Tab-separated table of C-alpha atoms in Angstrom:
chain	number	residue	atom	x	y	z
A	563	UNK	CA	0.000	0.000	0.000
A	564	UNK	CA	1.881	3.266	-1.159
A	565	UNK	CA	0.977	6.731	-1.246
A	566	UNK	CA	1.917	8.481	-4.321
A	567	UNK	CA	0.143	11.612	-5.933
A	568	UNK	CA	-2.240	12.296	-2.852
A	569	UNK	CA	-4.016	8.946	-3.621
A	570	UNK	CA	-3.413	5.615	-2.003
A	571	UNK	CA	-2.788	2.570	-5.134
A	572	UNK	CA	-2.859	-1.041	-3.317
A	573	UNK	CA	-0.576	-3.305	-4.988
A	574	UNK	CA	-2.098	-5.759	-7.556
A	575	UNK	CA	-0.358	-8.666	-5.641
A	576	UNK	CA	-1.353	-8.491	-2.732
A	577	UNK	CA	-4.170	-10.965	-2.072
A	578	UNK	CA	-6.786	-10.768	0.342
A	579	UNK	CA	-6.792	-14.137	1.782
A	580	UNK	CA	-3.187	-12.554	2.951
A	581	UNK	CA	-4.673	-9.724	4.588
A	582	UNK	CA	-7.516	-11.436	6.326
A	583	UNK	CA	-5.054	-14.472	7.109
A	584	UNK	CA	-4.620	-15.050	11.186
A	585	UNK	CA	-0.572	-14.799	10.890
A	586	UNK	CA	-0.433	-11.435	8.682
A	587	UNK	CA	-0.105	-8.094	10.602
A	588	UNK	CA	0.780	-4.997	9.367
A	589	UNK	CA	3.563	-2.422	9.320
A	590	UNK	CA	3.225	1.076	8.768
A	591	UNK	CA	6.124	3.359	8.029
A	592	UNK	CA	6.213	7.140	6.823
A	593	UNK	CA	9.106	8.112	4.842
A	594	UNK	CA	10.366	11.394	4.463
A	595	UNK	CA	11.498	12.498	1.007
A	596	UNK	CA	15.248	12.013	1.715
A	597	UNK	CA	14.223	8.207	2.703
A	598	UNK	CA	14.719	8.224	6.281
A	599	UNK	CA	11.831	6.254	7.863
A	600	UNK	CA	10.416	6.145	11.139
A	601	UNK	CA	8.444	3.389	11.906
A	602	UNK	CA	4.837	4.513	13.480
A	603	UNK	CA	3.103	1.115	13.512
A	604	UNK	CA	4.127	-2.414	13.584
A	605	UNK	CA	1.895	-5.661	14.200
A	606	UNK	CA	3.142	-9.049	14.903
A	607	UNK	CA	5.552	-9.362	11.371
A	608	UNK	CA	4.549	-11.991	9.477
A	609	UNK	CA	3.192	-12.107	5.190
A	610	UNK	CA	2.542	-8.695	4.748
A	611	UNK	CA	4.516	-5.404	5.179
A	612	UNK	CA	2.534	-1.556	4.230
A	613	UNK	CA	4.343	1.414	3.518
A	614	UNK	CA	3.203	4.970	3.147
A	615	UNK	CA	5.144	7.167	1.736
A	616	UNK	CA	5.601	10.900	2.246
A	617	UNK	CA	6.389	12.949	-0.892
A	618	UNK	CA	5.739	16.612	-1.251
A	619	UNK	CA	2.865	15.826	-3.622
A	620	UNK	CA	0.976	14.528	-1.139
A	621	UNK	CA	1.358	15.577	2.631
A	622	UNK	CA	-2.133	15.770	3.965
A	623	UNK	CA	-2.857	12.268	3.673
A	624	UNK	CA	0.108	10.910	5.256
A	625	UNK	CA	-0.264	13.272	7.905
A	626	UNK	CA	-3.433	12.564	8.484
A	627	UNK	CA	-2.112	8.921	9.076
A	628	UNK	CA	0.707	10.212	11.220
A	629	UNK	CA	-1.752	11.338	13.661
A	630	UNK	CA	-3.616	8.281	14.062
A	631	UNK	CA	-1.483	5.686	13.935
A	632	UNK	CA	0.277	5.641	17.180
A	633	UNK	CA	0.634	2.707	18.926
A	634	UNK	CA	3.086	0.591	20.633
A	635	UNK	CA	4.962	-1.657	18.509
A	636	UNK	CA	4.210	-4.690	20.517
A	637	UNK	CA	0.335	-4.323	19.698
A	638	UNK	CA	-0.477	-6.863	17.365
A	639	UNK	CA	-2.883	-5.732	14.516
A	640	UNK	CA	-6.320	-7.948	14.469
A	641	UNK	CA	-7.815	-9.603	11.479
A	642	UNK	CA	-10.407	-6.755	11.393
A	643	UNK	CA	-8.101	-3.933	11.935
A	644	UNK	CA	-6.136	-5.486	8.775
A	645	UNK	CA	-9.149	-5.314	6.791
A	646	UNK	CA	-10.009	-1.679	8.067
A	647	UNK	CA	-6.693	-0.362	6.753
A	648	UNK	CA	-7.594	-1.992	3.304
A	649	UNK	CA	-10.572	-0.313	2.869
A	650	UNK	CA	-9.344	2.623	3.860
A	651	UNK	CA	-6.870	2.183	1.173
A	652	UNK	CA	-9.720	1.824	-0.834
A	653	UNK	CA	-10.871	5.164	0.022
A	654	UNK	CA	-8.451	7.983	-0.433
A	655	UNK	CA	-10.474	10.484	0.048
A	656	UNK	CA	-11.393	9.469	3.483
A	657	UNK	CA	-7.768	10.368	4.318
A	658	UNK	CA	-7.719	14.227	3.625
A	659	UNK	CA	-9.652	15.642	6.055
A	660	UNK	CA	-6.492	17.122	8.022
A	661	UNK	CA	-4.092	20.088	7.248
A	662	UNK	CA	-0.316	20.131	7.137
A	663	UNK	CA	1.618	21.997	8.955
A	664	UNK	CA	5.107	21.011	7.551
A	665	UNK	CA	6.043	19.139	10.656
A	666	UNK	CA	9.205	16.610	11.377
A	667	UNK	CA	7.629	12.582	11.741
A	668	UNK	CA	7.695	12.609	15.043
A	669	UNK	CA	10.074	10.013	17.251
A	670	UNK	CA	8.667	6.635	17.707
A	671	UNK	CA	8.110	7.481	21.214
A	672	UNK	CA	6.205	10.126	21.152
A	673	UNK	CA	3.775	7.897	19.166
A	674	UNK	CA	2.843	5.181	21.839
A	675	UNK	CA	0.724	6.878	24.229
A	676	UNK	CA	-2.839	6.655	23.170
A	677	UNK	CA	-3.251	2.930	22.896
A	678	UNK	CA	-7.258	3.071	21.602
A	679	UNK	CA	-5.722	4.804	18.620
A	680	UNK	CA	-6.166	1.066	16.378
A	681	UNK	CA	-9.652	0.998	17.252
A	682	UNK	CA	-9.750	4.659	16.450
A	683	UNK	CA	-7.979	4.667	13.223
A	684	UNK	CA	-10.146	1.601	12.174
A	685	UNK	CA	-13.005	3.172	12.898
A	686	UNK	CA	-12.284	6.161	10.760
A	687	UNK	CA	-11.582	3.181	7.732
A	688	UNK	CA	-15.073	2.088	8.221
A	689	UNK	CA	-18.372	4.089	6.908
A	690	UNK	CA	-20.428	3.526	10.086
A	691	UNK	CA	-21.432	6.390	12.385
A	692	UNK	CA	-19.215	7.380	15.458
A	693	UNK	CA	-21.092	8.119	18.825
A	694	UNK	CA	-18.960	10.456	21.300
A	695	UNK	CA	-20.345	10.117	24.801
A	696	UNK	CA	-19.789	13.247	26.541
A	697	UNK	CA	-20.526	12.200	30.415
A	698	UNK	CA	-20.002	14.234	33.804
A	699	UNK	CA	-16.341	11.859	33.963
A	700	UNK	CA	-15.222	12.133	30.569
A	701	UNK	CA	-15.349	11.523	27.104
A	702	UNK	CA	-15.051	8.553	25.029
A	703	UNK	CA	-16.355	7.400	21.205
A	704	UNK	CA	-17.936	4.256	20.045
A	705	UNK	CA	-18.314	3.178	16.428
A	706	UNK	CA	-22.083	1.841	15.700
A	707	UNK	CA	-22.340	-1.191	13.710
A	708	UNK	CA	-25.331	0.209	11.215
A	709	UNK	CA	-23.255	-2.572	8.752
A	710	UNK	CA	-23.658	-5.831	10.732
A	711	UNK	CA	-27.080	-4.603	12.921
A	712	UNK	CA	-28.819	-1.838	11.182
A	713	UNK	CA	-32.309	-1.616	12.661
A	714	UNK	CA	-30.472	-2.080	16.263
A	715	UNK	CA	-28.056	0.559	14.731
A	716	UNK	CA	-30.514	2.943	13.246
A	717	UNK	CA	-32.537	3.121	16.502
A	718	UNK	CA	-29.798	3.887	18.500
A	719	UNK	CA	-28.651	7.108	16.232
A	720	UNK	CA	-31.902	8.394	16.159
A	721	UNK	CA	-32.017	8.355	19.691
A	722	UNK	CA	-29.381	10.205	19.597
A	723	UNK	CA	-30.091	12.615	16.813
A	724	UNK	CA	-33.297	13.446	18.455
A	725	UNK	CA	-31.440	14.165	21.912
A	726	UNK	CA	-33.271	11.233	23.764
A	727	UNK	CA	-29.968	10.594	25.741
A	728	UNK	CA	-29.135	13.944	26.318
A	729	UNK	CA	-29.193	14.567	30.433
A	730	UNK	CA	-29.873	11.148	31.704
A	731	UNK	CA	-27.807	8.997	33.904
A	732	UNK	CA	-25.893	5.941	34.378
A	733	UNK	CA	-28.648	3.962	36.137
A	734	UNK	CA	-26.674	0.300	36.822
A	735	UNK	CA	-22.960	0.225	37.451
A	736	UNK	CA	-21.469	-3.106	38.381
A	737	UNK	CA	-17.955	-3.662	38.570
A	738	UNK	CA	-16.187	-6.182	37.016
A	739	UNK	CA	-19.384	-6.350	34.848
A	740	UNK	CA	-20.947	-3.185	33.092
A	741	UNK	CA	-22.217	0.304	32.834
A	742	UNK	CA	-25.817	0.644	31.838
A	743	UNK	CA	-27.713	3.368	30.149
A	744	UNK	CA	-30.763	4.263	27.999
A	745	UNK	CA	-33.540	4.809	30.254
A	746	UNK	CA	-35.465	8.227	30.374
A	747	UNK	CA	-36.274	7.835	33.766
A	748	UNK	CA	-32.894	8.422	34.491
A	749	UNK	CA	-33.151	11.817	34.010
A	750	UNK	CA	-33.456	11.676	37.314
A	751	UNK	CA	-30.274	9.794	39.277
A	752	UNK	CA	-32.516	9.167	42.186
A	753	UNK	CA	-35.712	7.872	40.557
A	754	UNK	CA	-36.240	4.251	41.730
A	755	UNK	CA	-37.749	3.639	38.674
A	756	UNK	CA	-34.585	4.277	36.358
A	757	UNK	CA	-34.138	1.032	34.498
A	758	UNK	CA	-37.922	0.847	33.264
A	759	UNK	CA	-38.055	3.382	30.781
A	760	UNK	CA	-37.736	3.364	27.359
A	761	UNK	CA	-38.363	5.459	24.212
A	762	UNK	CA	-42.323	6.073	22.738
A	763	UNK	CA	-44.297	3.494	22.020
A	764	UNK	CA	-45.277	3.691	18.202
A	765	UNK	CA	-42.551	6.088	17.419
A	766	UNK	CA	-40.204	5.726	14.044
A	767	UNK	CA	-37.257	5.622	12.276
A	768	UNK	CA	-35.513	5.283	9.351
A	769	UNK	CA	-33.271	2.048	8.007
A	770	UNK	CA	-32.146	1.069	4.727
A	771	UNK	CA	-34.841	3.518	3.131
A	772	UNK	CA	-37.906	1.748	5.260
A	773	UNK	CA	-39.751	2.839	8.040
A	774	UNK	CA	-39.659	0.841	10.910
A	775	UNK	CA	-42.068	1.208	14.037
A	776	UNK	CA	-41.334	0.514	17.816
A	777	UNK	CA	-44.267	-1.521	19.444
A	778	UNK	CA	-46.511	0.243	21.823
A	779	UNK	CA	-44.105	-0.355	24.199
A	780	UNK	CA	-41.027	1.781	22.344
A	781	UNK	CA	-39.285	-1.711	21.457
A	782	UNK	CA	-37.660	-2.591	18.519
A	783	UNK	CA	-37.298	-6.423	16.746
A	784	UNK	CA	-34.821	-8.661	17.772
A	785	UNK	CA	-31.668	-8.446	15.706
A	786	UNK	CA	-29.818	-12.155	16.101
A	787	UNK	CA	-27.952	-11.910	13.158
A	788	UNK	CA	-24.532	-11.072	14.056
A	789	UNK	CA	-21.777	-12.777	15.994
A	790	UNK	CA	-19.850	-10.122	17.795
A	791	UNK	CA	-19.375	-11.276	21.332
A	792	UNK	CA	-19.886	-8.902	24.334
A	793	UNK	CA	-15.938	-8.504	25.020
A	794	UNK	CA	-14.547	-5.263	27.160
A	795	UNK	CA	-15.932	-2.003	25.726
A	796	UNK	CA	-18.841	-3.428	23.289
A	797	UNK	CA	-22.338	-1.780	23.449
A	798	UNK	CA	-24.963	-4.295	23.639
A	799	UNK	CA	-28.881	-4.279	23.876
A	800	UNK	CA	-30.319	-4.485	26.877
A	801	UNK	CA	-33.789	-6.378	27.066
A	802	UNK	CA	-36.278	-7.430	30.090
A	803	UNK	CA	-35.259	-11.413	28.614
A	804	UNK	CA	-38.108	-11.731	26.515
A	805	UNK	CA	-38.629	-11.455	22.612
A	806	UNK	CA	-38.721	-8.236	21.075
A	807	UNK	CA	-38.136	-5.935	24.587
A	808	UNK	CA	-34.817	-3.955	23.787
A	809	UNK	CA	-35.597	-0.245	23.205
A	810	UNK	CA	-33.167	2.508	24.387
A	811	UNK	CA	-31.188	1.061	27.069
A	812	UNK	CA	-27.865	-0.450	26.514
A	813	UNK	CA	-25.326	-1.458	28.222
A	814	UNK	CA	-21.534	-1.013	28.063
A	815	UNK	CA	-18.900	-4.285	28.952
A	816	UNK	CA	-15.917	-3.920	30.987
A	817	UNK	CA	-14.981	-7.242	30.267
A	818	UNK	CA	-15.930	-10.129	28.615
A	819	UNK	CA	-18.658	-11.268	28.698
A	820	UNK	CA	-19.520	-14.316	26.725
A	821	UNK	CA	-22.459	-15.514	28.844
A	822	UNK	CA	-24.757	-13.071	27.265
A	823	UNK	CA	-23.894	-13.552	23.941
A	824	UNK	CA	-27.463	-14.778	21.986
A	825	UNK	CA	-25.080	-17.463	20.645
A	826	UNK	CA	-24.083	-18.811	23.362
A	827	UNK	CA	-26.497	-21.702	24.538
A	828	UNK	CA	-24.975	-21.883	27.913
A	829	UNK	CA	-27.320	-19.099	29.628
A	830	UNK	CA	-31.019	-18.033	27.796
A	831	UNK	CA	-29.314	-14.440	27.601
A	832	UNK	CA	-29.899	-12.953	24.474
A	833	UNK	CA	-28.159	-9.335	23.910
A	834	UNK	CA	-26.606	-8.500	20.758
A	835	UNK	CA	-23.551	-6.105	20.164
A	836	UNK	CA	-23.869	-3.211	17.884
A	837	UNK	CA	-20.927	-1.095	18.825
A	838	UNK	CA	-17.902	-0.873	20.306
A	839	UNK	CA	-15.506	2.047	21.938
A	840	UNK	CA	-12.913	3.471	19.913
A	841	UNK	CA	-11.712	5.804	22.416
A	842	UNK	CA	-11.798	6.744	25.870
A	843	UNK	CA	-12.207	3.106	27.201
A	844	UNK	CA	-9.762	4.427	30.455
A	845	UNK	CA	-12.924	6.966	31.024
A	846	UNK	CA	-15.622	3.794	30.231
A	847	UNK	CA	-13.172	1.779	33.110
A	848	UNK	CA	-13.391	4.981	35.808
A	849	UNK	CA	-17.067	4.916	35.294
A	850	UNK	CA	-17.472	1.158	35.823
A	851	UNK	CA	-15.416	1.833	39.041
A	852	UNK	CA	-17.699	4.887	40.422
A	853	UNK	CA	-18.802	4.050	44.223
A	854	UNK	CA	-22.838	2.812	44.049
A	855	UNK	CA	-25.224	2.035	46.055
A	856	UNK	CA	-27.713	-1.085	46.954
A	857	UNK	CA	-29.321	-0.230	43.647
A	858	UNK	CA	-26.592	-0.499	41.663
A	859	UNK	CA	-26.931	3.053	41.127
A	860	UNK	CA	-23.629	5.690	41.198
A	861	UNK	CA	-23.840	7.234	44.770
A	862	UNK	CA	-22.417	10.304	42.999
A	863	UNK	CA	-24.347	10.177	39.505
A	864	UNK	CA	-22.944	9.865	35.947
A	865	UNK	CA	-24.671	12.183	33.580
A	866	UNK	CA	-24.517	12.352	29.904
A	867	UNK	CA	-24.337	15.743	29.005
A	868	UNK	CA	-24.586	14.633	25.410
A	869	UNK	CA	-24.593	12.235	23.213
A	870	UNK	CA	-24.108	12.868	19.506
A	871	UNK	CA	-23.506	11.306	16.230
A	872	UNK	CA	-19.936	12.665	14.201
């Protein structure tokens, strides 16, 4: 994968099955135009080595790339994030968003301190939506999965388009388990009824160009069609355990947590993931570690002072 002419050309050879292969990793390396490269990003080394090259025909793209790809060189580079970067590839365009300001590369070590920034710079490959969850302890993003779940997707942004998380609270923090949020009765932290809530019944939204209609109850079908397990820092439906119940609420993992996957036959727990944080999973971790009290509930509460689609 080079960069030549402020557009990124994959090589014809490379093959797929390669990139998507469980022993190939990637390596990223910006090159100045005397040749001197500094390394930014290396995976575990194995079939496949990507270079991006930066000439003085095309700065803003490799830039861009400087400034997301910096992680430490013992990460290795997941199937997924493999494929990410290939699409991306794919997708020049997607890559000149950012100005340059005629910078040095920087020193490898000045590159390893934000350790979300795969998930980050993966998430910027894909086309689904980012979420940034501005909350009372911090911020952190997730990227929504409107390509593998889009009606549990599509709810969940127009939720947030239309503000319905705006101002509510954590309601359930466990630790060791999850953070969960969603309900409108939240709004207030002390309501013993936060958990119960959900969005109108017969309201609508938009998916794939159809209309699709929450029950009188503000729920939304079951989506049972992808197998993303709930692992540390997925988003995942929460439901009352009965067909058909998830509406708003959701739930956050701080670890994994395979028992609720709806493939796994070992528990009748059926909660499907549609997202997963990108960034800010050390403010996702504080949260999950917030003092609570008998009802699970934040003794000093967690509010979401937004929530908003990028």
């Amino acid at each position: 994968m080079a960069l030549s002419g402020g557009a990124l050309d994959i090589d014809a050879m490379m093959s797929l099955d390669a990139l998507l292969s469980p022993r190939a990793a990637v390596s990223i390396t910006v090159c100045r135009s005397d040749s001197v490269a500094e390394p930014l990003l290396v995976g575990a080394v194995s079939r496949l080595q990507c270079h991006v090259s930066l000439g003085k025909s095309s700065p803003t793209a490799a830039d861009s790339l400087r400034d997301t790809v910096d992680v430490s060189t013992a990460q290795t580079v997941p199937q997924e994030m493999i494929a990410a970067a290939l699409a991306r590839a794919m997708r020049p365009t997607a890559l000149r968003a950012s100005g340059f300001t005629g910078r040095a590369v920087q020193p490898r070590a000045a590159l390893i301190n934000r350790p979300g920034s795969i998930r980050a710079m993966a998430a910027q490959a894909s086309s689904n939506p980012i979420a940034v969850f501005d909350t009372s302890m911090g911020t952190f993003e997730a990227e929504i999965f409107m390509d593998k779940m889009p009606i549990t997707a599509s709810n969940f942004v127009d939720l947030c388009n239309t503000g319905h998380y705006d101002g509510l609270h954590f309601h359930r923090v466990i630790d060791g388990f999850m953070l969960q949020f969603g309900c409108p009765l939240s709004s207030d932290p002390q309501s013993p009824r936060a958990g119960t809530g959900g969005p109108k019944g017969g309201s609508s939204f938009e998916c794939d160009g159809k209309t699709i209609t929450r029950d009188a109850g503000g729920n939304i079908p079951d989506e049972l069609i992808d197998k993303t397990s709930n692992e540390p820092g997925t988003l995942s439906m929460a439901n009352t355990g009965q067909p058909n119940s998830g509406g708003s609420q959701f739930f956050v993992n701080t670890v994994h947590n395979s028992f609720l996957d709806w493939f796994d036959k070992s528990t009748p727990s059926q909660h499907p993931v549609f997202g997963k944080v990108v960034s800010g999973m050390d403010v996702v971790n504080a949260i999950g570690k917030t003092k609570t009290n008998p009802r699970d509930a934040p003794v000093t509460p967690v509010k979401m002072n937004s929530l908003k689609i990028k």
